[in-house]
mmCIF file of C-alpha atoms in Angstrom:
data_model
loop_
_atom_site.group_PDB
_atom_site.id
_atom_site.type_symbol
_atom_site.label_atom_id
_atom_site.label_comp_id
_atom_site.label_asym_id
_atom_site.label_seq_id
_atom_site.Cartn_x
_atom_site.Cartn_y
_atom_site.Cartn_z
ATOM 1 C CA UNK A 29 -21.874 -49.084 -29.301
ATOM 2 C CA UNK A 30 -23.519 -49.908 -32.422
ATOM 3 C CA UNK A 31 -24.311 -46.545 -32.627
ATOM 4 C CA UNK A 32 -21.120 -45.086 -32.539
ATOM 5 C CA UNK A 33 -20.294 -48.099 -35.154
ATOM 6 C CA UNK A 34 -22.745 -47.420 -37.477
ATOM 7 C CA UNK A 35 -22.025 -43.433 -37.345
ATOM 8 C CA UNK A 36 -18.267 -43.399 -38.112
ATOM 9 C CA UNK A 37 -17.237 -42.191 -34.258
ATOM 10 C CA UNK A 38 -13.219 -43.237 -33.564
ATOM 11 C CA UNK A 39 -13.042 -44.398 -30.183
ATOM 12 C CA UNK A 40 -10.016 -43.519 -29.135
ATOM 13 C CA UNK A 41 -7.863 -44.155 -25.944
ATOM 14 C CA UNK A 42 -7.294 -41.601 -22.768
ATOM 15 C CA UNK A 43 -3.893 -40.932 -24.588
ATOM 16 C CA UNK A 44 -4.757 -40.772 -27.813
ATOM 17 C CA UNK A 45 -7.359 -38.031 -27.293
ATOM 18 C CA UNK A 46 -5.280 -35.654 -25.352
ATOM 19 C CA UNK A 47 -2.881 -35.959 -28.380
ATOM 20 C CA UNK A 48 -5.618 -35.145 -30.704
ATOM 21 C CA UNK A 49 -7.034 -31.786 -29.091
ATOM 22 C CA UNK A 50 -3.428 -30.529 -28.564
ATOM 23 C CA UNK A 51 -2.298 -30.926 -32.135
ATOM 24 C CA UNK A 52 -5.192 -30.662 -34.050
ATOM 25 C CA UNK A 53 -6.817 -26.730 -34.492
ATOM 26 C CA UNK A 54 -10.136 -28.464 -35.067
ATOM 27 C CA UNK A 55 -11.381 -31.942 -35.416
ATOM 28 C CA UNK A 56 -11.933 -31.013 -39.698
ATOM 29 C CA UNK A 57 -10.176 -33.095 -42.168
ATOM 30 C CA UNK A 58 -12.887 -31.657 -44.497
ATOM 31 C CA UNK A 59 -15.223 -28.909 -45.162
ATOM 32 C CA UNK A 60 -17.684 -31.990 -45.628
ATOM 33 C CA UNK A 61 -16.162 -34.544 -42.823
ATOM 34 C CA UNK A 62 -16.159 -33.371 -39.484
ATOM 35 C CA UNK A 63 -14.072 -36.063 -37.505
ATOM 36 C CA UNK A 64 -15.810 -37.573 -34.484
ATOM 37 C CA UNK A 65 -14.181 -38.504 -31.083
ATOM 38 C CA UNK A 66 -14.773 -40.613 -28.695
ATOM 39 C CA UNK A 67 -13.184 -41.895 -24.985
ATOM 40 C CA UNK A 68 -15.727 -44.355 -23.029
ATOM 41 C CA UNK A 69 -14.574 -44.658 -19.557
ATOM 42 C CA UNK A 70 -15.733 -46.938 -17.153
ATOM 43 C CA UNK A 71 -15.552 -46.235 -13.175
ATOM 44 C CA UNK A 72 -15.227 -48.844 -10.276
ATOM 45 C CA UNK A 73 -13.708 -51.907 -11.532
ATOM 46 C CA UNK A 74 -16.823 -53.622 -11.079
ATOM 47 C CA UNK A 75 -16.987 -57.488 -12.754
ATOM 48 C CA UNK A 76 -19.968 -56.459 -14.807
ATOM 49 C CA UNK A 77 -17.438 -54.598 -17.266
ATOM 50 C CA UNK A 78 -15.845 -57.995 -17.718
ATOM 51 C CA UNK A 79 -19.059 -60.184 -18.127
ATOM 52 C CA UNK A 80 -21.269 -57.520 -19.975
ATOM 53 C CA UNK A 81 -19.384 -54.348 -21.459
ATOM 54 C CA UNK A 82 -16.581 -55.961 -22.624
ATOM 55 C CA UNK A 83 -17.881 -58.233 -25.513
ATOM 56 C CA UNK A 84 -19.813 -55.628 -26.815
ATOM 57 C CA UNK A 85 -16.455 -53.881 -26.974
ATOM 58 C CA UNK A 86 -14.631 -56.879 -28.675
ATOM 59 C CA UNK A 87 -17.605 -56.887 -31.576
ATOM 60 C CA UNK A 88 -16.769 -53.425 -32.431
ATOM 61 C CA UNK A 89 -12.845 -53.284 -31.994
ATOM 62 C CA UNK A 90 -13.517 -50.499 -29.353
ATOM 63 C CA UNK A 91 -10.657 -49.840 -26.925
ATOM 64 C CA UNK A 92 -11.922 -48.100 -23.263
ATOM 65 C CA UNK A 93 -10.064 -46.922 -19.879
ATOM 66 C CA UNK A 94 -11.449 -48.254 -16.247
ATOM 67 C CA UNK A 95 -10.651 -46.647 -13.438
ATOM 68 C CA UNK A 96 -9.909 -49.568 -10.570
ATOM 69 C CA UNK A 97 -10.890 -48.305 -6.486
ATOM 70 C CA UNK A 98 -8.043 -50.779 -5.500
ATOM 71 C CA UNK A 99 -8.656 -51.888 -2.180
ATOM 72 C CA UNK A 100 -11.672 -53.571 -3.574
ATOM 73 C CA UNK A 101 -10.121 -55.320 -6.529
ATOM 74 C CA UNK A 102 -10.163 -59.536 -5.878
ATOM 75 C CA UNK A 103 -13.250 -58.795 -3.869
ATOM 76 C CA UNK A 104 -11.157 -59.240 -0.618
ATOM 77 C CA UNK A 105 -14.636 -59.168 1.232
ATOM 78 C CA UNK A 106 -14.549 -55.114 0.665
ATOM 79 C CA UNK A 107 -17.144 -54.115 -1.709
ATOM 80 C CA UNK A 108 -18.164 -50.757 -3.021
ATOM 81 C CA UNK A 109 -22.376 -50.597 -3.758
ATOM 82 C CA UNK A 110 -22.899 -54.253 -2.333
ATOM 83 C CA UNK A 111 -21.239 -55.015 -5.919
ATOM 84 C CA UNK A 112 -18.837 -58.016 -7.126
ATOM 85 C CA UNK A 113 -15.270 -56.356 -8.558
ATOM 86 C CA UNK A 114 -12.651 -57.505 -11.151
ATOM 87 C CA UNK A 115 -9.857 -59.907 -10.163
ATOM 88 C CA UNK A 116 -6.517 -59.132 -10.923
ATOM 89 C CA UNK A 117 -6.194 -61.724 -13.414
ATOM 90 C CA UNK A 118 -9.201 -60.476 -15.021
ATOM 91 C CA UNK A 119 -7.588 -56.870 -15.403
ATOM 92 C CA UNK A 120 -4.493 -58.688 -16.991
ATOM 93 C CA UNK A 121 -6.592 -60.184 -18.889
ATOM 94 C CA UNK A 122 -8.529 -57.700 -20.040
ATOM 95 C CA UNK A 123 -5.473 -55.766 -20.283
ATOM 96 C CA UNK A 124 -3.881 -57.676 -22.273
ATOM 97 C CA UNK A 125 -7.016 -57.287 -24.927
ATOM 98 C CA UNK A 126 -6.709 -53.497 -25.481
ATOM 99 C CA UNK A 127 -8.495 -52.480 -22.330
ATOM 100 C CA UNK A 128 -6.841 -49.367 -20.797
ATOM 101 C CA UNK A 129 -6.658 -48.736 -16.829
ATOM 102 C CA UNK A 130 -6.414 -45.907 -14.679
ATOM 103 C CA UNK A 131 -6.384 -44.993 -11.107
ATOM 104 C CA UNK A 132 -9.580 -44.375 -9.011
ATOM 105 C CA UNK A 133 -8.075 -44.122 -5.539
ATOM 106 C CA UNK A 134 -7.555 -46.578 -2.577
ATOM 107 C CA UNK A 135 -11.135 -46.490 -1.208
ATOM 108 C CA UNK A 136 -13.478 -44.275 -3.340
ATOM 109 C CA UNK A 137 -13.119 -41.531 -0.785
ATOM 110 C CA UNK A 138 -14.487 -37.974 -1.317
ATOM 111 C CA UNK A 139 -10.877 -36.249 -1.395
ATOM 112 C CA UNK A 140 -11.915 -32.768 -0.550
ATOM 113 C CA UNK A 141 -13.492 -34.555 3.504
ATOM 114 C CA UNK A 142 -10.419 -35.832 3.918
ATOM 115 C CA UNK A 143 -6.455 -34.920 5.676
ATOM 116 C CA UNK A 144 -3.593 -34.054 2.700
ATOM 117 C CA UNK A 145 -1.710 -36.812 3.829
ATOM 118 C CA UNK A 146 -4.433 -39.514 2.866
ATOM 119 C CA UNK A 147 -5.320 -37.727 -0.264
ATOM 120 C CA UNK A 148 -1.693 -38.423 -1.215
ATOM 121 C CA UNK A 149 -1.879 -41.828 -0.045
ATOM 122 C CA UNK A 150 -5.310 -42.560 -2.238
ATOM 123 C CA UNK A 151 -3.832 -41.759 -5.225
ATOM 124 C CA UNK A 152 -0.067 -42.391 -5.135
ATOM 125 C CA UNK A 153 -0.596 -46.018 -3.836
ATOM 126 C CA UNK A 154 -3.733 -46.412 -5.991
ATOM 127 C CA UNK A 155 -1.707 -45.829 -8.914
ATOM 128 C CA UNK A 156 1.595 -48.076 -7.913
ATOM 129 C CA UNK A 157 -0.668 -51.320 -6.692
ATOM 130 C CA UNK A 158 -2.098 -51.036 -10.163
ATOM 131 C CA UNK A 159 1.704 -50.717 -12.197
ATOM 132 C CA UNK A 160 2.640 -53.665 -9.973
ATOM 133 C CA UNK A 161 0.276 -56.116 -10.752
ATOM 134 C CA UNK A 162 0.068 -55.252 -14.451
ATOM 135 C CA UNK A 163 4.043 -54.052 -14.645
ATOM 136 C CA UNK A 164 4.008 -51.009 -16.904
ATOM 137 C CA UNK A 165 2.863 -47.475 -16.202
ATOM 138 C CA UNK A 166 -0.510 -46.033 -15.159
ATOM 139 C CA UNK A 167 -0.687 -42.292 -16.731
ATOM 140 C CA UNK A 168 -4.234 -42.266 -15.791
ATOM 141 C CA UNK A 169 -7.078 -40.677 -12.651
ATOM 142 C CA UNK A 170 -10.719 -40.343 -12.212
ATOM 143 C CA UNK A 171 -12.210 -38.347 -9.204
ATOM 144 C CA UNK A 172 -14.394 -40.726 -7.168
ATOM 145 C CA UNK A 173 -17.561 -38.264 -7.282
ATOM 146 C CA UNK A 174 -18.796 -35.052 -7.105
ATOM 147 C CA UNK A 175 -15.783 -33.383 -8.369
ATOM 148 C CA UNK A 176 -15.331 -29.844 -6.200
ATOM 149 C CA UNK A 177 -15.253 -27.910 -9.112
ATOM 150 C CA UNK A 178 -16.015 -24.798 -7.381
ATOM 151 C CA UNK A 179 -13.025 -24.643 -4.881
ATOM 152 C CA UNK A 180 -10.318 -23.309 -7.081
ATOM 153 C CA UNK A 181 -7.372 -23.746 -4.001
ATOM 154 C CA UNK A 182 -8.093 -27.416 -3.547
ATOM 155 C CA UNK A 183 -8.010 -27.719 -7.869
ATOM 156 C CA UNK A 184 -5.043 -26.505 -7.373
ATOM 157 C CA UNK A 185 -3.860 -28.579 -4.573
ATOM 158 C CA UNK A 186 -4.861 -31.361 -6.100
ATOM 159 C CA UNK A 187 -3.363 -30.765 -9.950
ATOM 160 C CA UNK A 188 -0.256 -30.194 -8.016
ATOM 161 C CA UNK A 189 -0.768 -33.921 -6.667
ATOM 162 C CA UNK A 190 -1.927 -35.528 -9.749
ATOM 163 C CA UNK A 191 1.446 -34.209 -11.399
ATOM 164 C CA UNK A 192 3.578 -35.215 -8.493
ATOM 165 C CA UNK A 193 2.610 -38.356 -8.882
ATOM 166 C CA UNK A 194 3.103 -38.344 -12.405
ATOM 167 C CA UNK A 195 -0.236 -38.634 -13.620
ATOM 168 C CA UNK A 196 -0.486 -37.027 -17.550
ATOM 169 C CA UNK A 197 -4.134 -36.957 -17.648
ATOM 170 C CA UNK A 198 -7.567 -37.488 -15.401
ATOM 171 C CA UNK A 199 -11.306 -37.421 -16.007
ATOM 172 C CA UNK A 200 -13.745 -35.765 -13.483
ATOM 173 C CA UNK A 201 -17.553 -35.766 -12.609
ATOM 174 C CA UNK A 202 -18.127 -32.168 -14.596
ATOM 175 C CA UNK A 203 -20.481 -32.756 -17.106
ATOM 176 C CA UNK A 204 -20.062 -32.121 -20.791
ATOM 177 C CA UNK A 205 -17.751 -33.195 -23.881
ATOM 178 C CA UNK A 206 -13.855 -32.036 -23.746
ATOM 179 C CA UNK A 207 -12.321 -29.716 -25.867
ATOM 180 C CA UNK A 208 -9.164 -28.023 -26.246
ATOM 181 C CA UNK A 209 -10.137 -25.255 -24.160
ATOM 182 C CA UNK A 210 -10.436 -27.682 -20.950
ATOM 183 C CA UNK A 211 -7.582 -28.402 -18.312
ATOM 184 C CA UNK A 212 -6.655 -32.155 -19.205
ATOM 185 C CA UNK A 213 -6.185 -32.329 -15.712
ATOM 186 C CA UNK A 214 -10.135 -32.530 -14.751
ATOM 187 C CA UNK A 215 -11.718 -34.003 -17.966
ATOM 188 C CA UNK A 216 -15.382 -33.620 -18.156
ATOM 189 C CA UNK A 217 -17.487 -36.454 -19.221
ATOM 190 C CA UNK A 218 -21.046 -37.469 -20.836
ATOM 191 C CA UNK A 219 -22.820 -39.735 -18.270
ATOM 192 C CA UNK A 220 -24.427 -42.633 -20.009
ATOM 193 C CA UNK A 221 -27.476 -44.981 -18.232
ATOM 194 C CA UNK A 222 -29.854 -47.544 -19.095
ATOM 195 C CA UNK A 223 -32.902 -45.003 -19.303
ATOM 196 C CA UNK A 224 -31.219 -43.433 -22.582
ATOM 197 C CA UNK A 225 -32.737 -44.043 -25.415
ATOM 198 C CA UNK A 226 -30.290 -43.517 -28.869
ATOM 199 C CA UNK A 227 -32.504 -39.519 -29.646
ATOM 200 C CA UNK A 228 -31.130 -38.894 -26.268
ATOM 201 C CA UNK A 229 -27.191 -40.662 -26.333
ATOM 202 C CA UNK A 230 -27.250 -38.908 -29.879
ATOM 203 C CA UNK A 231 -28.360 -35.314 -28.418
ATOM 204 C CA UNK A 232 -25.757 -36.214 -25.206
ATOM 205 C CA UNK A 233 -22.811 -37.192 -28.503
ATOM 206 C CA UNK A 234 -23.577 -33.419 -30.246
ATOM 207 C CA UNK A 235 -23.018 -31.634 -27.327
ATOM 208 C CA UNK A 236 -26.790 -31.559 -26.005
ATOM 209 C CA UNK A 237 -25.391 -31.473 -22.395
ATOM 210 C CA UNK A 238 -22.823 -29.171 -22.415
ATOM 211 C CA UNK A 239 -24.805 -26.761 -20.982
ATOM 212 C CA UNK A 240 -25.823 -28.623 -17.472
ATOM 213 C CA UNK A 241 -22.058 -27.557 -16.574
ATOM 214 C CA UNK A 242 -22.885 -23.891 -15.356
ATOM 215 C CA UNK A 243 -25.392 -24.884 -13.202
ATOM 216 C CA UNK A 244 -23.734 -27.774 -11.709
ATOM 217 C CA UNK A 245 -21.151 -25.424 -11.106
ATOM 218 C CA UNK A 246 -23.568 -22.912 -9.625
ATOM 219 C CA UNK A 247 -25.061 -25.225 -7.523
ATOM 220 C CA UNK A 248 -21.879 -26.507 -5.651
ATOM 221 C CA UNK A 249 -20.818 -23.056 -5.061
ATOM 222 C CA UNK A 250 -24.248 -22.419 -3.623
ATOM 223 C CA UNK A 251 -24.083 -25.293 -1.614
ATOM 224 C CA UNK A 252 -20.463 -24.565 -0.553
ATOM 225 C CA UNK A 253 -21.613 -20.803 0.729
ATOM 226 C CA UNK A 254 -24.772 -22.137 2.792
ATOM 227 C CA UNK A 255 -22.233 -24.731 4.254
ATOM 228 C CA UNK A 256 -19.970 -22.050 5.174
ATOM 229 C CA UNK A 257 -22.827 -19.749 6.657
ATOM 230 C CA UNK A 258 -24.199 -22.566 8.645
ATOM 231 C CA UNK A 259 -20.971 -23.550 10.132
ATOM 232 C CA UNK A 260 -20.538 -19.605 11.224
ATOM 233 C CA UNK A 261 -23.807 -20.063 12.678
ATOM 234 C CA UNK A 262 -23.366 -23.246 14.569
#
């Protein structure tokens, strides 16, 4: 975060950056200033975010989205990784400090294993528990994991869901930064650890792992044929 600080990025809300990348030709104010954007996203709703991530946010004046799994929300003695989740009153809390929330399902399922009917379930009620308890509207969705990128018919199924329910935007597992030419509808994103070091988060920022899309893309549809070949088999 000091990073980011220190090398004039604007962190910018969910919103804010699909605003940016429809109205703006390219992110130039200058011929000398390029204009740097960033969205951190946080999955999970775990307590961690409260306890940890967010005063490091409140130093800087950084705003950032979390996507809440709600069924394990007030740790209700459900718990997703063996690890301790956000109370509601911490997520009005934190909400009421220019945090930003989203949707992440019901029960982190993997959509694509599971019937139509309780895909629609996992993220229309996801999305009104959340506008309940914090009473205004949630715009927001990120995939639970391992986004099947490679199955255009269930992308389609599933924008067609996403807009039903009257999401605007959501954020996926694909890897790599967003631009203009990208369906707002499946975001990628720029995974971020503990083992980076700032060479590496700065190579990540420039676009240094754009490229790991293709072949994360190759290697679903890969796995999806040898899936479909065994199953003939069997």
């Amino acid at each position: 975060m000091r990073y980011l600080h220190e090398n004039d990025y604007s962190v910018v809300s969910l919103k804010d950056i699909v605003d940016i990348l429809k109205k703006t030709p390219q992110l130039l104010n200058s011929s000398t200033r390029q204009l740097k954007y960033v969205v951190i996203t946080f999955d999970d709703g775990f307590r961690d975010f409260y306890t940890q991530a967010f005063p490091v946010l409140q130093k800087y004046n950084f705003t950032a989205t979390v996507f809440l799994p709600t069924e394990f929300i007030n740790n209700n003695g459900s718990r997703l990784n063996e690890k301790e989740h956000l109370s509601w009153d911490e997520v009005r809390e934190l909400n009421n400090n220019s945090i930003n929330f989203g949707s992440h399902t019901v029960t982190h399922p993997q959509l694509k294993s599971i019937k139509k009917e309780e895909i629609e379930y996992e993220i229309r009620h996801s999305k009104e528990t959340i506008e309940d308890k914090l009473g205004e509207v949630i715009d927001s969705f990120s995939y639970p994991f391992a986004f099947p990128e490679e199955d255009n018919e269930f992308r389609k199924y599933l924008k067609d869901i996403l807009r039903e329910c009257d999401y605007k935007y959501s954020v996926s597992t694909r890897i790599g930064t967003t631009s203009r030419k990208d369906d707002i509808c499946f975001a990628k994103r720029i995974p971020v650890n503990s083992c980076d070091d700032i060479i590496f988060f700065k190579a990540k920022l420039e676009g240094g792992y754009d490229w790991l899309n293709k072949p994360q893309c190759i290697f679903k549809m890969f796995k999806r044929k040898l899936s479909s070949i065994t199953n003939q088999l069997n």
